[in-house]
PDB file of C-alpha atoms in Angstrom:
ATOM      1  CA  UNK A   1     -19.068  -4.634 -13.814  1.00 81.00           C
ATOM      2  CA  UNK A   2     -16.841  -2.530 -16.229  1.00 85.00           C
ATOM      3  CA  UNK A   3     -15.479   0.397 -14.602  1.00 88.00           C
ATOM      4  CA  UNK A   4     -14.062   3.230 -15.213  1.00 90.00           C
ATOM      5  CA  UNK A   5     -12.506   5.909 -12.904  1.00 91.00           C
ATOM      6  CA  UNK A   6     -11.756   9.422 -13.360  1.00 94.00           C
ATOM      7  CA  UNK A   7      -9.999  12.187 -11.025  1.00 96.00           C
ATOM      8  CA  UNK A   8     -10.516  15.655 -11.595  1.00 97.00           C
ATOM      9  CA  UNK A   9      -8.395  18.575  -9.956  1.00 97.00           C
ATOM     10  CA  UNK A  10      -9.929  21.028  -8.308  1.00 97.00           C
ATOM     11  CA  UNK A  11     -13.011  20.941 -10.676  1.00 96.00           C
ATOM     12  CA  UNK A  12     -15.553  18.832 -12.183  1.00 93.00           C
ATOM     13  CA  UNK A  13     -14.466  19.061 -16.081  1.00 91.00           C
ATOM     14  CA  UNK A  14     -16.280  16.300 -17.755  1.00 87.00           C
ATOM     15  CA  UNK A  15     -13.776  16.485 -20.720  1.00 88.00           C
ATOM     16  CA  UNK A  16     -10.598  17.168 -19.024  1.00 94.00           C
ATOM     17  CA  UNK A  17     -10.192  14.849 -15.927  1.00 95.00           C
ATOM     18  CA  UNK A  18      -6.641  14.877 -14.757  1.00 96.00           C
ATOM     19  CA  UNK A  19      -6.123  11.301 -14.533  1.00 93.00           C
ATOM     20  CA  UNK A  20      -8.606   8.429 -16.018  1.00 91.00           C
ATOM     21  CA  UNK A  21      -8.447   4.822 -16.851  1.00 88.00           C
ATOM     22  CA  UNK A  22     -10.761   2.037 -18.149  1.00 83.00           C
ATOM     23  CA  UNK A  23     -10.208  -1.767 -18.805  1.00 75.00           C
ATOM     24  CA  UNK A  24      -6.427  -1.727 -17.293  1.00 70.00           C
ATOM     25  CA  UNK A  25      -4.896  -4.703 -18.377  1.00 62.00           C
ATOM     26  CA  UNK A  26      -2.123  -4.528 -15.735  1.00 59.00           C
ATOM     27  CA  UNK A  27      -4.511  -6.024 -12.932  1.00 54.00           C
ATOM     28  CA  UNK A  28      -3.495  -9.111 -11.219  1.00 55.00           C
ATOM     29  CA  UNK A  29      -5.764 -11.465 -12.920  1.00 56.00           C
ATOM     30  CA  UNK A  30      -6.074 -10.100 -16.047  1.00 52.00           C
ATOM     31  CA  UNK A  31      -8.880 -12.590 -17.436  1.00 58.00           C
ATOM     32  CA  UNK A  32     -10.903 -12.552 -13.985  1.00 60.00           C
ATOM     33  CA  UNK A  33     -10.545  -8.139 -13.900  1.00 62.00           C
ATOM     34  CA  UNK A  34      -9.847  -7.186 -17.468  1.00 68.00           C
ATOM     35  CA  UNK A  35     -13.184  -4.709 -16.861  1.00 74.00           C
ATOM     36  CA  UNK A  36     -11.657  -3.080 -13.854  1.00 78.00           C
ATOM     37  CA  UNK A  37     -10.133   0.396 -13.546  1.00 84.00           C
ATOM     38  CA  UNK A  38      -6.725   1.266 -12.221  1.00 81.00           C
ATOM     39  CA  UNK A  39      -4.751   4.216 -11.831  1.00 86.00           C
ATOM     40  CA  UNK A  40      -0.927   4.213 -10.540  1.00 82.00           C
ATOM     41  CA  UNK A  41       1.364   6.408  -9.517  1.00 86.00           C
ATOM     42  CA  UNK A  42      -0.824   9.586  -9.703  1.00 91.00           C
ATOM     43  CA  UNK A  43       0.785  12.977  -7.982  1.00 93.00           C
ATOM     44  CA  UNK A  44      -1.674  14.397  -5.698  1.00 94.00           C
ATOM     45  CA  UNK A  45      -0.925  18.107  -4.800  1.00 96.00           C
ATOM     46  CA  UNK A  46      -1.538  20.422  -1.213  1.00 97.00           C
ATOM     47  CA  UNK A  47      -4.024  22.663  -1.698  1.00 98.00           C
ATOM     48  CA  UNK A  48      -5.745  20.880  -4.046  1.00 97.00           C
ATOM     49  CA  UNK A  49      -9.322  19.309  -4.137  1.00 97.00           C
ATOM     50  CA  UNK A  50      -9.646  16.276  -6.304  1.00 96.00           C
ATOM     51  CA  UNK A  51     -12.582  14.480  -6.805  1.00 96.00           C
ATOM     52  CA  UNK A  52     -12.754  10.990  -7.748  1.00 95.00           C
ATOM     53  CA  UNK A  53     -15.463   9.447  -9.879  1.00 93.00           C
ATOM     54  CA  UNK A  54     -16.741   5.915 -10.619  1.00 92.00           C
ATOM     55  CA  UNK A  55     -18.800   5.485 -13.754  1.00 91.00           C
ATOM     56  CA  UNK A  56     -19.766   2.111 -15.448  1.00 90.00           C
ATOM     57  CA  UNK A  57     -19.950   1.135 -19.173  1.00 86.00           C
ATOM     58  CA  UNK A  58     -22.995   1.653 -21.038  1.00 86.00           C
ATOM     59  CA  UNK A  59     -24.645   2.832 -17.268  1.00 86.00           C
ATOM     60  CA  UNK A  60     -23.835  -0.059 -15.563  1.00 87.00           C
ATOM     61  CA  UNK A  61     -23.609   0.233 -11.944  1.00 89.00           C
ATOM     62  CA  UNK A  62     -22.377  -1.772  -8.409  1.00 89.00           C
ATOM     63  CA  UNK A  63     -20.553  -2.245  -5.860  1.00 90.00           C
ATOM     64  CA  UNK A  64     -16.746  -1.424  -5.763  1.00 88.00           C
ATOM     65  CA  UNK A  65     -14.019  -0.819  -3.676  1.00 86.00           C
ATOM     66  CA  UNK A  66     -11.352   2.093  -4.194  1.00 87.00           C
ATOM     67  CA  UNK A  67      -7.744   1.932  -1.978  1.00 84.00           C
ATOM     68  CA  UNK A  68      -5.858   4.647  -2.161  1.00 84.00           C
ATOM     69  CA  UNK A  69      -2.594   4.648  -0.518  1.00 82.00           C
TER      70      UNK A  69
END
């Protein structure tokens, strides 16, 4: 389904999320995962809570699978 993720530091601000991405284009199969959301080279700080959210386009909804390393 079409994704779309959004990270939000140290409080839920529906408006302001640090970091967000939807239909990344820089996925290894582009035709197969053009729906799919990616986010790179993000700076996570100590101290900080972040909370990560998975929404769907137009309220779709599945399975997924989030790697962060």
């Amino acid at each position: 389904y079409d994704t779309k993720i959004y990270v939000y530091e140290d409080v839920y601000t529906p408006t302001m999320p640090y970091a967000c991405n939807d239909d990344n284009g820089s996925c290894a199969d582009f035709n197969t995962y053009m729906y799919q959301s990616w986010l790179q080279e993000i700076t996570l700080y100590a101290g900080h809570t972040y909370y990560i959210v998975i929404d769907g386009y137009g309220g779709d909804c599945g399975d997924y699978i989030l790697d962060v390393y």
